[in-house]
PDB file of C-alpha atoms and ligand atoms in Angstrom:
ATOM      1  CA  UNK A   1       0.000   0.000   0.000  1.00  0.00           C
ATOM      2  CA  UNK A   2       1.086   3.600  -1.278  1.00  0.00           C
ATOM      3  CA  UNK A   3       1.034   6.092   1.721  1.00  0.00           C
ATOM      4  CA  UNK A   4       0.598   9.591   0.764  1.00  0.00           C
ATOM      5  CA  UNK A   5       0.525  12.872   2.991  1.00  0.00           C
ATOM      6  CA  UNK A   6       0.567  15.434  -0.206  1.00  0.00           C
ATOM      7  CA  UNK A   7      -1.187  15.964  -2.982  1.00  0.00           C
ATOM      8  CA  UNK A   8       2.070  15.742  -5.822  1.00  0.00           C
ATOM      9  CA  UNK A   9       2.567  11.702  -5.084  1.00  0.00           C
ATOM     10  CA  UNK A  10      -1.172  11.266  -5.352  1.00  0.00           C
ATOM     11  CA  UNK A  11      -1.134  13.034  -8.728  1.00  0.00           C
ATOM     12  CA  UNK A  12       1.528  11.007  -9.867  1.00  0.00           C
ATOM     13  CA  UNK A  13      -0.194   7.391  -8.839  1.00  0.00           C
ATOM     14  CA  UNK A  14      -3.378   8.731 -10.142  1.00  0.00           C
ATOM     15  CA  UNK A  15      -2.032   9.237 -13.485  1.00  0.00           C
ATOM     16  CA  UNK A  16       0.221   5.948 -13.543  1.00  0.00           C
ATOM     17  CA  UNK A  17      -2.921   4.409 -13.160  1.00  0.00           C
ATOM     18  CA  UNK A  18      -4.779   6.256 -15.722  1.00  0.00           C
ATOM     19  CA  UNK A  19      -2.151   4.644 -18.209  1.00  0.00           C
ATOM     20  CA  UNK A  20      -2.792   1.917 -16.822  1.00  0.00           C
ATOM     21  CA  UNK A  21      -6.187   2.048 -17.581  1.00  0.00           C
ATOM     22  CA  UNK A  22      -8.059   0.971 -14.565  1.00  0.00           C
ATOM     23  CA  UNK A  23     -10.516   2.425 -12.607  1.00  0.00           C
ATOM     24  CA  UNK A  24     -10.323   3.821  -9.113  1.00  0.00           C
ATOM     25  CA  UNK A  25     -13.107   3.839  -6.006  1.00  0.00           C
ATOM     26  CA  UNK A  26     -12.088   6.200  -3.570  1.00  0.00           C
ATOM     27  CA  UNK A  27     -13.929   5.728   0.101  1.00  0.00           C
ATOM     28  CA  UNK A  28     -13.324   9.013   2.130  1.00  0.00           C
ATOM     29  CA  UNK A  29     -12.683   8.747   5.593  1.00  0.00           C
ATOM     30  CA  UNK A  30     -12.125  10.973   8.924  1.00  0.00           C
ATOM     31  CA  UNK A  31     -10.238   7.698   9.954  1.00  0.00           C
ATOM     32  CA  UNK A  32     -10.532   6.058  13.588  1.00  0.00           C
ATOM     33  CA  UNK A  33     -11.053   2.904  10.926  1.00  0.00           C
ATOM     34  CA  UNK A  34     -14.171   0.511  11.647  1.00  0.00           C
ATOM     35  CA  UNK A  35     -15.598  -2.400  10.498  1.00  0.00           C
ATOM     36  CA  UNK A  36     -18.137  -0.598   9.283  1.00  0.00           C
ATOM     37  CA  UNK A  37     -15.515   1.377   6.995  1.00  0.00           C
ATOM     38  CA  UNK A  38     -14.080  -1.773   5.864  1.00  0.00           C
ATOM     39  CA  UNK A  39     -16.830  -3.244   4.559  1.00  0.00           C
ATOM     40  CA  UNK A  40     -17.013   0.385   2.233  1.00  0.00           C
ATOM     41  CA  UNK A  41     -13.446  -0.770   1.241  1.00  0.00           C
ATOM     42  CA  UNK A  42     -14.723  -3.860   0.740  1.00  0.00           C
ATOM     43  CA  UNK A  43     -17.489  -2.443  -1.803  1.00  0.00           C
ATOM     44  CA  UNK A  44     -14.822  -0.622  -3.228  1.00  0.00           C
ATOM     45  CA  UNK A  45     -12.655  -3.795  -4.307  1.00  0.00           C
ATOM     46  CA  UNK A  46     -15.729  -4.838  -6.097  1.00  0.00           C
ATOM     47  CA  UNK A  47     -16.747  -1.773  -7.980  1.00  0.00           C
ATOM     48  CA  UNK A  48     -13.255  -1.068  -9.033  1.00  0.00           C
ATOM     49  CA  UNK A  49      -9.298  -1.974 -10.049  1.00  0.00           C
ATOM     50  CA  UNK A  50      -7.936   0.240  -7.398  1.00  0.00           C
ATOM     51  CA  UNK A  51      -8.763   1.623  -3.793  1.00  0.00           C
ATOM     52  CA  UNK A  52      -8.213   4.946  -2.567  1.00  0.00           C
ATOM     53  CA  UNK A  53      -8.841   5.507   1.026  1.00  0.00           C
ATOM     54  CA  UNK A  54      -8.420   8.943   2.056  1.00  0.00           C
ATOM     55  CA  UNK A  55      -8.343   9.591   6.148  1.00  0.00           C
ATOM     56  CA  UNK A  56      -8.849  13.598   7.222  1.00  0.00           C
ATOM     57  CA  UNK A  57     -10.321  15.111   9.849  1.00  0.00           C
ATOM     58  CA  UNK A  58     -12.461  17.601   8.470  1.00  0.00           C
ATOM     59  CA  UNK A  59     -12.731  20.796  10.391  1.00  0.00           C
ATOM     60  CA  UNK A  60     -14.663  22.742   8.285  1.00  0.00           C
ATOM     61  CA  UNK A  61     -17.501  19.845   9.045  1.00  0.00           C
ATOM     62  CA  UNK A  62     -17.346  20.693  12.968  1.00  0.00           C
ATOM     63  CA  UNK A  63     -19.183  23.546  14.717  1.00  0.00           C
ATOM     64  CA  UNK A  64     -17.056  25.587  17.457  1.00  0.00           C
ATOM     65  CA  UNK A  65     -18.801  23.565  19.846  1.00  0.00           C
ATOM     66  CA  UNK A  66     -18.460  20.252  18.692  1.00  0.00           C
ATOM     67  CA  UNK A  67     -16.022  17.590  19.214  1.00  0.00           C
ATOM     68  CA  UNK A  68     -12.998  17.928  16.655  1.00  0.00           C
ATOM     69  CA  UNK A  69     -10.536  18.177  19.283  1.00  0.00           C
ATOM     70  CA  UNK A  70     -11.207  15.404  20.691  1.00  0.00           C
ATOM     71  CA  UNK A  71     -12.487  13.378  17.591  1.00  0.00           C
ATOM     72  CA  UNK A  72     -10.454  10.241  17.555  1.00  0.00           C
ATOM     73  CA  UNK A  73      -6.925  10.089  15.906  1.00  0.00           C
ATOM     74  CA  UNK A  74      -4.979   6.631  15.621  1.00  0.00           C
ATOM     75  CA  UNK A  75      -2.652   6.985  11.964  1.00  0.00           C
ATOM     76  CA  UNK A  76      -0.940   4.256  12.220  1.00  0.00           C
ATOM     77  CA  UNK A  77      -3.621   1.916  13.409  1.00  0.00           C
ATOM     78  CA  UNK A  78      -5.605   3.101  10.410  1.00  0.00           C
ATOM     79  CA  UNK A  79      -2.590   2.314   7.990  1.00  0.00           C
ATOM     80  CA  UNK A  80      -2.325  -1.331   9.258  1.00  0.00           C
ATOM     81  CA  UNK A  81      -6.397  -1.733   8.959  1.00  0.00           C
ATOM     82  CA  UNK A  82      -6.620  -0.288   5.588  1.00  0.00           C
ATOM     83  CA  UNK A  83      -3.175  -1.908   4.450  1.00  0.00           C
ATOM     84  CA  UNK A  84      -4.520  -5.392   5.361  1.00  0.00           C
ATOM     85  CA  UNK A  85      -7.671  -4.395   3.796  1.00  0.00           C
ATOM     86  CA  UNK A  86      -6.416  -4.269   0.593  1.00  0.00           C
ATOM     87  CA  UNK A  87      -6.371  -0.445   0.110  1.00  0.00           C
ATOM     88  CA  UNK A  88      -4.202   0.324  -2.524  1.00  0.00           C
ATOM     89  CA  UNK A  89      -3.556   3.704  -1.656  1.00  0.00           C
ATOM     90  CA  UNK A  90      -3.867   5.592   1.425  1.00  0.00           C
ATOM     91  CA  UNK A  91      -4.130   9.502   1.302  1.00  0.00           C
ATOM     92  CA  UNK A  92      -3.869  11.095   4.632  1.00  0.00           C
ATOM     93  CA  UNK A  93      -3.201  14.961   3.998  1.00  0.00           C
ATOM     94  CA  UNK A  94      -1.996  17.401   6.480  1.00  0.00           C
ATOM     95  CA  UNK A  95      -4.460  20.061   7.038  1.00  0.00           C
ATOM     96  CA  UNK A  96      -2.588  22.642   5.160  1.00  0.00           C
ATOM     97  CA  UNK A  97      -2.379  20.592   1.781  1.00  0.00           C
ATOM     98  CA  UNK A  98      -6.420  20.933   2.075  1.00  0.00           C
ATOM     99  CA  UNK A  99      -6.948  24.261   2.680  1.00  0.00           C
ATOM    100  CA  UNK A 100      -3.542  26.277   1.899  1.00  0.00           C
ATOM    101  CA  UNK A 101      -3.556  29.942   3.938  1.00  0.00           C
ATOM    102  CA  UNK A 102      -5.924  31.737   2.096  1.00  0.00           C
ATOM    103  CA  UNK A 103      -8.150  29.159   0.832  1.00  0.00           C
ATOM    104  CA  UNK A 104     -11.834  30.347   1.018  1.00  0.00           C
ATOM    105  CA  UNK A 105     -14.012  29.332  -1.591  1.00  0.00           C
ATOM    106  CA  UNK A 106     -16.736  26.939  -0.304  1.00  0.00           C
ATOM    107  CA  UNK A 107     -19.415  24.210  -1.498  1.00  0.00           C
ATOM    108  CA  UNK A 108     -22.763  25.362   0.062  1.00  0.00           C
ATOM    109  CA  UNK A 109     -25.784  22.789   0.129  1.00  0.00           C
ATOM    110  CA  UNK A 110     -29.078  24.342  -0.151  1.00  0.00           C
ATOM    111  CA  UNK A 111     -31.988  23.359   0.919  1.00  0.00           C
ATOM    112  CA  UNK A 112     -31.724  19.957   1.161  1.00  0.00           C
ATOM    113  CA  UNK A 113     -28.827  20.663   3.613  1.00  0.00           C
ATOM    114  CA  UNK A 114     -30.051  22.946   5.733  1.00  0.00           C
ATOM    115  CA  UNK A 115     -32.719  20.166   7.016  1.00  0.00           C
ATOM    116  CA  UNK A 116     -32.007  17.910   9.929  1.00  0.00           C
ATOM    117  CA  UNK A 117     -28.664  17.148  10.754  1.00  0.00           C
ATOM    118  CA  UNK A 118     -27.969  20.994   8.889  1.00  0.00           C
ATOM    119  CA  UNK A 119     -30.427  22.566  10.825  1.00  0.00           C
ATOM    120  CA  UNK A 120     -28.883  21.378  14.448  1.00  0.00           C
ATOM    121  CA  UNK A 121     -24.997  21.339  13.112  1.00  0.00           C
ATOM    122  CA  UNK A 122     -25.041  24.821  10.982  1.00  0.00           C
ATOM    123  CA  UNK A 123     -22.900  24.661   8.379  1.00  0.00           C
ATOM    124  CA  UNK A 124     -22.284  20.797   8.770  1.00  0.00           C
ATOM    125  CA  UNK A 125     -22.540  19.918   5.290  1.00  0.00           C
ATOM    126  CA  UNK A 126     -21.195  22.174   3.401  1.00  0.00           C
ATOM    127  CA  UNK A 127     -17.625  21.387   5.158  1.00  0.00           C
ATOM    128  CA  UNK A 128     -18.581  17.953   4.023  1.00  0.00           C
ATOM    129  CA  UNK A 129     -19.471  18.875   0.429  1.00  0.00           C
ATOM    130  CA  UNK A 130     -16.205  21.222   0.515  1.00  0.00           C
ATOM    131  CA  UNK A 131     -13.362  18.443   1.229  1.00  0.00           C
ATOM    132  CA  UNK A 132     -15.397  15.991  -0.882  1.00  0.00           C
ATOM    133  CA  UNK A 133     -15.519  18.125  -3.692  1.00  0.00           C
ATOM    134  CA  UNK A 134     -11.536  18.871  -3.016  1.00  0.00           C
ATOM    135  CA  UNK A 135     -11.040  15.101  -2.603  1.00  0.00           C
ATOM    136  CA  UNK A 136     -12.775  14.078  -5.917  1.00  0.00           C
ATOM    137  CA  UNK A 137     -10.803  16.728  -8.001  1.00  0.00           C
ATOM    138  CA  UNK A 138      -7.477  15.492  -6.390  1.00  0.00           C
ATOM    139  CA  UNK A 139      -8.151  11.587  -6.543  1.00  0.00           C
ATOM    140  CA  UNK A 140     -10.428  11.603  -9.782  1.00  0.00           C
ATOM    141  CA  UNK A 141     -12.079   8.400  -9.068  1.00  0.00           C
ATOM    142  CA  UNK A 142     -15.054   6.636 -10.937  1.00  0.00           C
ATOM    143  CA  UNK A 143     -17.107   5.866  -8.259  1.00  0.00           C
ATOM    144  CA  UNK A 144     -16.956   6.932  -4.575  1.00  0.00           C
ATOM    145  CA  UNK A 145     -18.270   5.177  -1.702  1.00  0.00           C
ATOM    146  CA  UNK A 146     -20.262   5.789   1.229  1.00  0.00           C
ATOM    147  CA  UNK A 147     -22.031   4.623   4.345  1.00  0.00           C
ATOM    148  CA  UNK A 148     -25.510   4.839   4.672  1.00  0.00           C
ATOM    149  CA  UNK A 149     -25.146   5.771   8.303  1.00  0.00           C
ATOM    150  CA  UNK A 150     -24.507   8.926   7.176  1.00  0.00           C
ATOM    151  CA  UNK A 151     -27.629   8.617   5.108  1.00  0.00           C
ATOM    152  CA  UNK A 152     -28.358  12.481   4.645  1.00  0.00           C
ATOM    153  CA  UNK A 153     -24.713  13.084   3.471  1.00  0.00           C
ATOM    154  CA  UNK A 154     -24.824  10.522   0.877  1.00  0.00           C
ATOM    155  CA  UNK A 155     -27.571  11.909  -0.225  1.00  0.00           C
ATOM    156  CA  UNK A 156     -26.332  15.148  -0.555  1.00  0.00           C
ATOM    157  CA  UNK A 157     -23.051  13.818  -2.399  1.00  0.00           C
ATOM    158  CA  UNK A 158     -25.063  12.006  -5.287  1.00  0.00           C
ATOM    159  CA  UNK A 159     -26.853  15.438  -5.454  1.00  0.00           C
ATOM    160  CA  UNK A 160     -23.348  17.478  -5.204  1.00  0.00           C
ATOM    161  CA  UNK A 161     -22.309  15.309  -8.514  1.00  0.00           C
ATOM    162  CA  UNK A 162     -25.414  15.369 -10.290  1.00  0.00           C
ATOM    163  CA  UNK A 163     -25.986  19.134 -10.099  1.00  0.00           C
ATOM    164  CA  UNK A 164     -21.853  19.788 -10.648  1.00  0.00           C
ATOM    165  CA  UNK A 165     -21.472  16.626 -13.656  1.00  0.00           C
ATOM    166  CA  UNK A 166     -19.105  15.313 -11.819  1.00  0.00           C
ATOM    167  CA  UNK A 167     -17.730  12.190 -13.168  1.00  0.00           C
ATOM    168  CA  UNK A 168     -17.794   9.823 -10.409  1.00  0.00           C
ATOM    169  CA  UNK A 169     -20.563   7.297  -9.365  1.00  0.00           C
ATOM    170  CA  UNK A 170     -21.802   7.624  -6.144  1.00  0.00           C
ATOM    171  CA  UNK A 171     -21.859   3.883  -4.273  1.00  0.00           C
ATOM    172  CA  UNK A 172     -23.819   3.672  -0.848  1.00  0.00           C
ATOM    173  CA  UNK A 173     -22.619   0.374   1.390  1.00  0.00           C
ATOM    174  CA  UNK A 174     -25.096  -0.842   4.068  1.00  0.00           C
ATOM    175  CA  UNK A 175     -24.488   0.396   7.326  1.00  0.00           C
ATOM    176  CA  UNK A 176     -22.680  -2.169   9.862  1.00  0.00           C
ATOM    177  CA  UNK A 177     -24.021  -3.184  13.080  1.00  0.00           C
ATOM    178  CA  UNK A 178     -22.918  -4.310  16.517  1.00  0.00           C
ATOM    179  CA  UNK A 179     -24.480  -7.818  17.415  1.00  0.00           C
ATOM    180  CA  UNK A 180     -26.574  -6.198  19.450  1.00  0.00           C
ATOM    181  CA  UNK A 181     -28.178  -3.516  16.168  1.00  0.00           C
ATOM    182  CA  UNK A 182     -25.910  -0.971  17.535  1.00  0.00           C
ATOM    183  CA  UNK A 183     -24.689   1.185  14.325  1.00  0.00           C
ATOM    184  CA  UNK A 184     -20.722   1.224  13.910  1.00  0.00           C
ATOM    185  CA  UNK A 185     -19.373   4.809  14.299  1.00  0.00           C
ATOM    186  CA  UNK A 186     -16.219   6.653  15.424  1.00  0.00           C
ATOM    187  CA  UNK A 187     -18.136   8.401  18.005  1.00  0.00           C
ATOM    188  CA  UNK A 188     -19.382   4.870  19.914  1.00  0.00           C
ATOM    189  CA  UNK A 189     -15.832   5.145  21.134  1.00  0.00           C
ATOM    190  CA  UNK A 190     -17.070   8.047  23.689  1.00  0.00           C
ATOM    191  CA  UNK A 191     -19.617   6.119  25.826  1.00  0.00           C
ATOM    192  CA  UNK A 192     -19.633   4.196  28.537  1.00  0.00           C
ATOM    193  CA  UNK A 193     -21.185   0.981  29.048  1.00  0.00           C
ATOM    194  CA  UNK A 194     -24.021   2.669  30.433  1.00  0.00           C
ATOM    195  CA  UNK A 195     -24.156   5.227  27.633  1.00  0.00           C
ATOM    196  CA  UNK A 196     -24.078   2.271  24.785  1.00  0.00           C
ATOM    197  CA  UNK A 197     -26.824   0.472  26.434  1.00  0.00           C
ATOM    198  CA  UNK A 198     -28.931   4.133  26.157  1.00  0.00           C
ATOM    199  CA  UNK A 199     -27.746   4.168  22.166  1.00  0.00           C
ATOM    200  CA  UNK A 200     -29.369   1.284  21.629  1.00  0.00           C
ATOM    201  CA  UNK A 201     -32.622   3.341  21.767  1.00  0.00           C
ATOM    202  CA  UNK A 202     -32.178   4.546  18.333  1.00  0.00           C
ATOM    203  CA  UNK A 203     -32.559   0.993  16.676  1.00  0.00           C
ATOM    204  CA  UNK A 204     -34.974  -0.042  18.731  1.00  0.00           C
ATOM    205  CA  UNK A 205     -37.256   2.780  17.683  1.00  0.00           C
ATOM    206  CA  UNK A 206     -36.213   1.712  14.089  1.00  0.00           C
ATOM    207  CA  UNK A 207     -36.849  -1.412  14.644  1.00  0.00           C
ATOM    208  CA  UNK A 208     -40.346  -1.153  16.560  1.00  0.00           C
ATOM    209  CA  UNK A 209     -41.826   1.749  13.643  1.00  0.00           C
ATOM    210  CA  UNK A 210     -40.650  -0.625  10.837  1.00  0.00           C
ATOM    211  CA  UNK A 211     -42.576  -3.260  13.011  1.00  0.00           C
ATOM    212  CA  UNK A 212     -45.329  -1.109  12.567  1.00  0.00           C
ATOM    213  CA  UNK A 213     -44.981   0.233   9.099  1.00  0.00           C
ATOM    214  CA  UNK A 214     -45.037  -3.692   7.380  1.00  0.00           C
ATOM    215  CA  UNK A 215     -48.064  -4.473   9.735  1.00  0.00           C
ATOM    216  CA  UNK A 216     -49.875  -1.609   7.555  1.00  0.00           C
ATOM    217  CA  UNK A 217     -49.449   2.074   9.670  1.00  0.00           C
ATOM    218  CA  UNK A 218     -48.415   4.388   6.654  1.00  0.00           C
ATOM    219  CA  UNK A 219     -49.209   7.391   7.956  1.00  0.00           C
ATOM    220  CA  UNK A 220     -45.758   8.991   9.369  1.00  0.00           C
ATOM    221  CA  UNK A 221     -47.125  10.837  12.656  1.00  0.00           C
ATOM    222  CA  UNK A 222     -48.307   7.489  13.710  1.00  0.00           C
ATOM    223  CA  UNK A 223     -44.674   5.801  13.195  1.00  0.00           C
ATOM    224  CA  UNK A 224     -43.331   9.412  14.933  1.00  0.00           C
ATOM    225  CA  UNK A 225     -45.549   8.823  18.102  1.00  0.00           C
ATOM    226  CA  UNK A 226     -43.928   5.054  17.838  1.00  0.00           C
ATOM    227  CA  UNK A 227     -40.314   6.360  17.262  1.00  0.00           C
ATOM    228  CA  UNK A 228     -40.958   8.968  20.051  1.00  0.00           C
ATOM    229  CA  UNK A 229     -42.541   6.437  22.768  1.00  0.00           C
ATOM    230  CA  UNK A 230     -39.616   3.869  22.233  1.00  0.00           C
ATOM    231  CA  UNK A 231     -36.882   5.986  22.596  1.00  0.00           C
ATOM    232  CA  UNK A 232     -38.331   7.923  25.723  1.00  0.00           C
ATOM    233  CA  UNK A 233     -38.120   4.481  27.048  1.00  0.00           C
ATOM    234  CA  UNK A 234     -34.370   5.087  27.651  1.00  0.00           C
ATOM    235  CA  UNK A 235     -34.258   7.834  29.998  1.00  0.00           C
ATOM    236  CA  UNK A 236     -30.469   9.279  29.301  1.00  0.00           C
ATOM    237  CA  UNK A 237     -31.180   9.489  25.419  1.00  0.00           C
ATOM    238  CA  UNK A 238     -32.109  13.193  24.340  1.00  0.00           C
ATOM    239  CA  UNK A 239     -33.618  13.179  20.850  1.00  0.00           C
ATOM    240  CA  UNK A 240     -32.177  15.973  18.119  1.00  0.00           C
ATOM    241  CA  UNK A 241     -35.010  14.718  15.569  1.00  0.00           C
ATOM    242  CA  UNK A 242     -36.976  12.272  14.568  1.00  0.00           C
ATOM    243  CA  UNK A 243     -37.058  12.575  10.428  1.00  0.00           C
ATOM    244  CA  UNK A 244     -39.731  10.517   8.196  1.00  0.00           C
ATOM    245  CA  UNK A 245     -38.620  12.126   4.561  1.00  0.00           C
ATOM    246  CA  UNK A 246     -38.417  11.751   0.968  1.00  0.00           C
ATOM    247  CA  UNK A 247     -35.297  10.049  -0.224  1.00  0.00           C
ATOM    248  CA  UNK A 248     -34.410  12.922  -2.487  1.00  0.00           C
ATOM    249  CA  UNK A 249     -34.964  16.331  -0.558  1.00  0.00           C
ATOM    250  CA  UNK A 250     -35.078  15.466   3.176  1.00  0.00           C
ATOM    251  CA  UNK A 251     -38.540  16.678   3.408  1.00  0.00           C
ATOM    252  CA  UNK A 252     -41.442  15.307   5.841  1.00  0.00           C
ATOM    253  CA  UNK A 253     -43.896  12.810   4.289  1.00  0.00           C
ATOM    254  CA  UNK A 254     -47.530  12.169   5.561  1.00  0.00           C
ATOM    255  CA  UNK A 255     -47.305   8.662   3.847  1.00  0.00           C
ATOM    256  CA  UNK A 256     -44.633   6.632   4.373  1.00  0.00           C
ATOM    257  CA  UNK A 257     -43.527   4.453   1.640  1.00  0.00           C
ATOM    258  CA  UNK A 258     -41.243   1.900   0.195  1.00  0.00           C
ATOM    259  CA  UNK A 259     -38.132   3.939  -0.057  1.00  0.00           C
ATOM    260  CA  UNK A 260     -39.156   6.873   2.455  1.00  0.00           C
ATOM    261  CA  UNK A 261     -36.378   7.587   5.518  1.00  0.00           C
ATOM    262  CA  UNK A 262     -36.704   7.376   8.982  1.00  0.00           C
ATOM    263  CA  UNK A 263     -33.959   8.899  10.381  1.00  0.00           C
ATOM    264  CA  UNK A 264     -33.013   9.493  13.920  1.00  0.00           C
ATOM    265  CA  UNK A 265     -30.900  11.915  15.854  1.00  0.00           C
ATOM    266  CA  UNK A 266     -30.104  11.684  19.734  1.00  0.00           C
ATOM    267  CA  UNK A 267     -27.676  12.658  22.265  1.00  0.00           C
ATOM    268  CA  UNK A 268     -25.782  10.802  25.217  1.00  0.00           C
ATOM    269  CA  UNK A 269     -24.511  12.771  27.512  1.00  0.00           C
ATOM    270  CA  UNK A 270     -22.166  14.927  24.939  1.00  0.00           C
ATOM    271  CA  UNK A 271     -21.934  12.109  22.311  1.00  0.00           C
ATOM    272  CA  UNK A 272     -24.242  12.396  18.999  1.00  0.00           C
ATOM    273  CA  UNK A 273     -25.502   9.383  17.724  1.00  0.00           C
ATOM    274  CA  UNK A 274     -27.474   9.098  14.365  1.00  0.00           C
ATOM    275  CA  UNK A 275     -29.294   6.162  12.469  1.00  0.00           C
ATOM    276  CA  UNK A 276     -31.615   5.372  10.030  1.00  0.00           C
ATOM    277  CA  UNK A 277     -33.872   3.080   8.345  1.00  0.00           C
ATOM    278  CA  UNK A 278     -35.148   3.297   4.269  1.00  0.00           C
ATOM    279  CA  UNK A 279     -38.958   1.260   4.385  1.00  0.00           C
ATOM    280  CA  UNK A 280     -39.046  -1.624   2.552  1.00  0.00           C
ATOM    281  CA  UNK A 281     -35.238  -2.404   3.004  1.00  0.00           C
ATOM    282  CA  UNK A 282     -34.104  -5.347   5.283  1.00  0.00           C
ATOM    283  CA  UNK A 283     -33.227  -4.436   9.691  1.00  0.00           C
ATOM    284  CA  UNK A 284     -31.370  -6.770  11.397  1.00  0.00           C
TER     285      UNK A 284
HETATM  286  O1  LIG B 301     -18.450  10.596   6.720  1.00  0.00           O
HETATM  287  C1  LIG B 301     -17.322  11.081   6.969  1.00  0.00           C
HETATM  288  O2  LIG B 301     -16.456  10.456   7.601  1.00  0.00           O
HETATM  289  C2  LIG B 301     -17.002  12.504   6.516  1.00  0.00           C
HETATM  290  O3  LIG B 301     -18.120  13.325   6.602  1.00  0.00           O
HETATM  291  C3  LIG B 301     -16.374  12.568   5.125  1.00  0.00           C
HETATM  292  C4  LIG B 301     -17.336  12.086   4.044  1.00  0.00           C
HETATM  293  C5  LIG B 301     -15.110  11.735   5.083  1.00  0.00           C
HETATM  294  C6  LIG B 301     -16.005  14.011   4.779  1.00  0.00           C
HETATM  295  O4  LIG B 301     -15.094  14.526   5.686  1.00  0.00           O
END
């Protein structure tokens, strides 16, 4: 596996490649490496020659308030995971190769952004859209790949290449789960046993609203009342939002459908925790 800090090396393997003819998947990462991102890499080996996994921590993407100083950092445990992963390249930039002093032209996301996860971390996604626009332009891959965890930033990504014609495919893997239905995430790394035992709130609530959706209750403030009574069933869980949306603008439905999001949002303590659930689709 290449290891790459700047953007000239990358250039140079990029266009090696190019030669080469084969096609690259890129999976962007703020690293702290999971199971959950390996299976993207995993996707990534399928839908492509070569795999570019990029590890940055963002901090555009982070409010003043939130948690990028202590957001978790572990380089060289992320090399070994992603080496014996079968990454082919790893690109993990300094800050200053992102944004050079002076940088200050920015992606901003519209509407669709501003919902949600945009509305209660302002200014959220367009650091996202930002360093993933900067990260396709550097890495040029054909597809990139994403977890649905993060289901409202994928979303906004497809959108981000569709309204820009940006070359690249946009691949969504399945989000990974704890045995126990507890989504994989960096964060889970904050809370204590206690606090991991209030997550679990979130996919129970999934869990008992898709109960209720396949038994025949379509209409979404009736699976809201259900996602609401479930998780105020764990008393040290603080909802953000409870989201029942269209798949392409992140509005509210009345109906819920095949294909319509529910999407969660809750606090531990200081720790954010987010899930969702598209109808119709499989929950362990
Ligand atoms: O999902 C993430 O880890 C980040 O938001 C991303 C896409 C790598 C951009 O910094």
């Amino acid at each position: 596996m290449l290891f790459c800090s700047d953007i000239p090396p990358l250039r140079a393997w990029r266009a090696q490649v190019r030669r080469a003819s084969q096609r690259v998947a890129l999976v962007p990462t703020m690293g702290a490496l999971h199971q959950g991102h390996l299976a993207l890499v995993g996707l990534a080996r399928q839908l492509a020659d070569r795999v570019v996994l990029s590890v940055f921590v963002n901090p555009l993407q982070f409010g003043p308030a939130e948690d990028l100083a202590r957001y978790p950092r572990d380089l060289d445990r992320d090399r070994r995971l992603a080496d014996e992963s079968g990454v082919d390249l790893l690109f993990a930039p300094a800050e200053e190769a992102m944004y050079p002093p002076g940088s200050e032209i920015r992606v901003h996301g519209g509407a669709t952004a501003a919902r949600w996860e945009g509305a209660v971390r302002p200014g959220h996604f367009d650091g996202v859209l930002t360093v993933v626009t900067k990260l396709f332009h550097l890495v040029e891959p054909e597809v990139a790949v994403f977890g649905q965890k993060d289901i409202q930033q994928a979303t906004l990504i497809r959108r981000l290449a569709r309204d820009f014609d940006l070359p690249v495919a946009i691949a969504v893997g399945p989000t990974v789960r704890e045995a126990d239905g507890l989504a994989l995430s960096s964060r889970n790394a904050y809370l204590s046993p206690a606090g991991r035992r209030e997550g679990l709130g979130l996919i129970q609530a999934l869990r008992a609203a898709a109960r209720r959706w396949s038994e025949g209750e379509h209409r979404a403030d009736r699976l809201a009342a259900v996602l609401q009574e479930t998780l105020a069933g764990f008393p040290g869980l603080t909802p953000d939002y409870i989201a029942i949306v269209d798949p392409e603008r992140f509005e509210p439905v009345t109906e819920a459908r095949v294909g319509t999001i529910v999407a969660l949002a809750a606090r531990v303590g200081s720790t954010r925790l987010i899930d969702n659930h598209i109808l119709g689709t499989e929950l362990p």
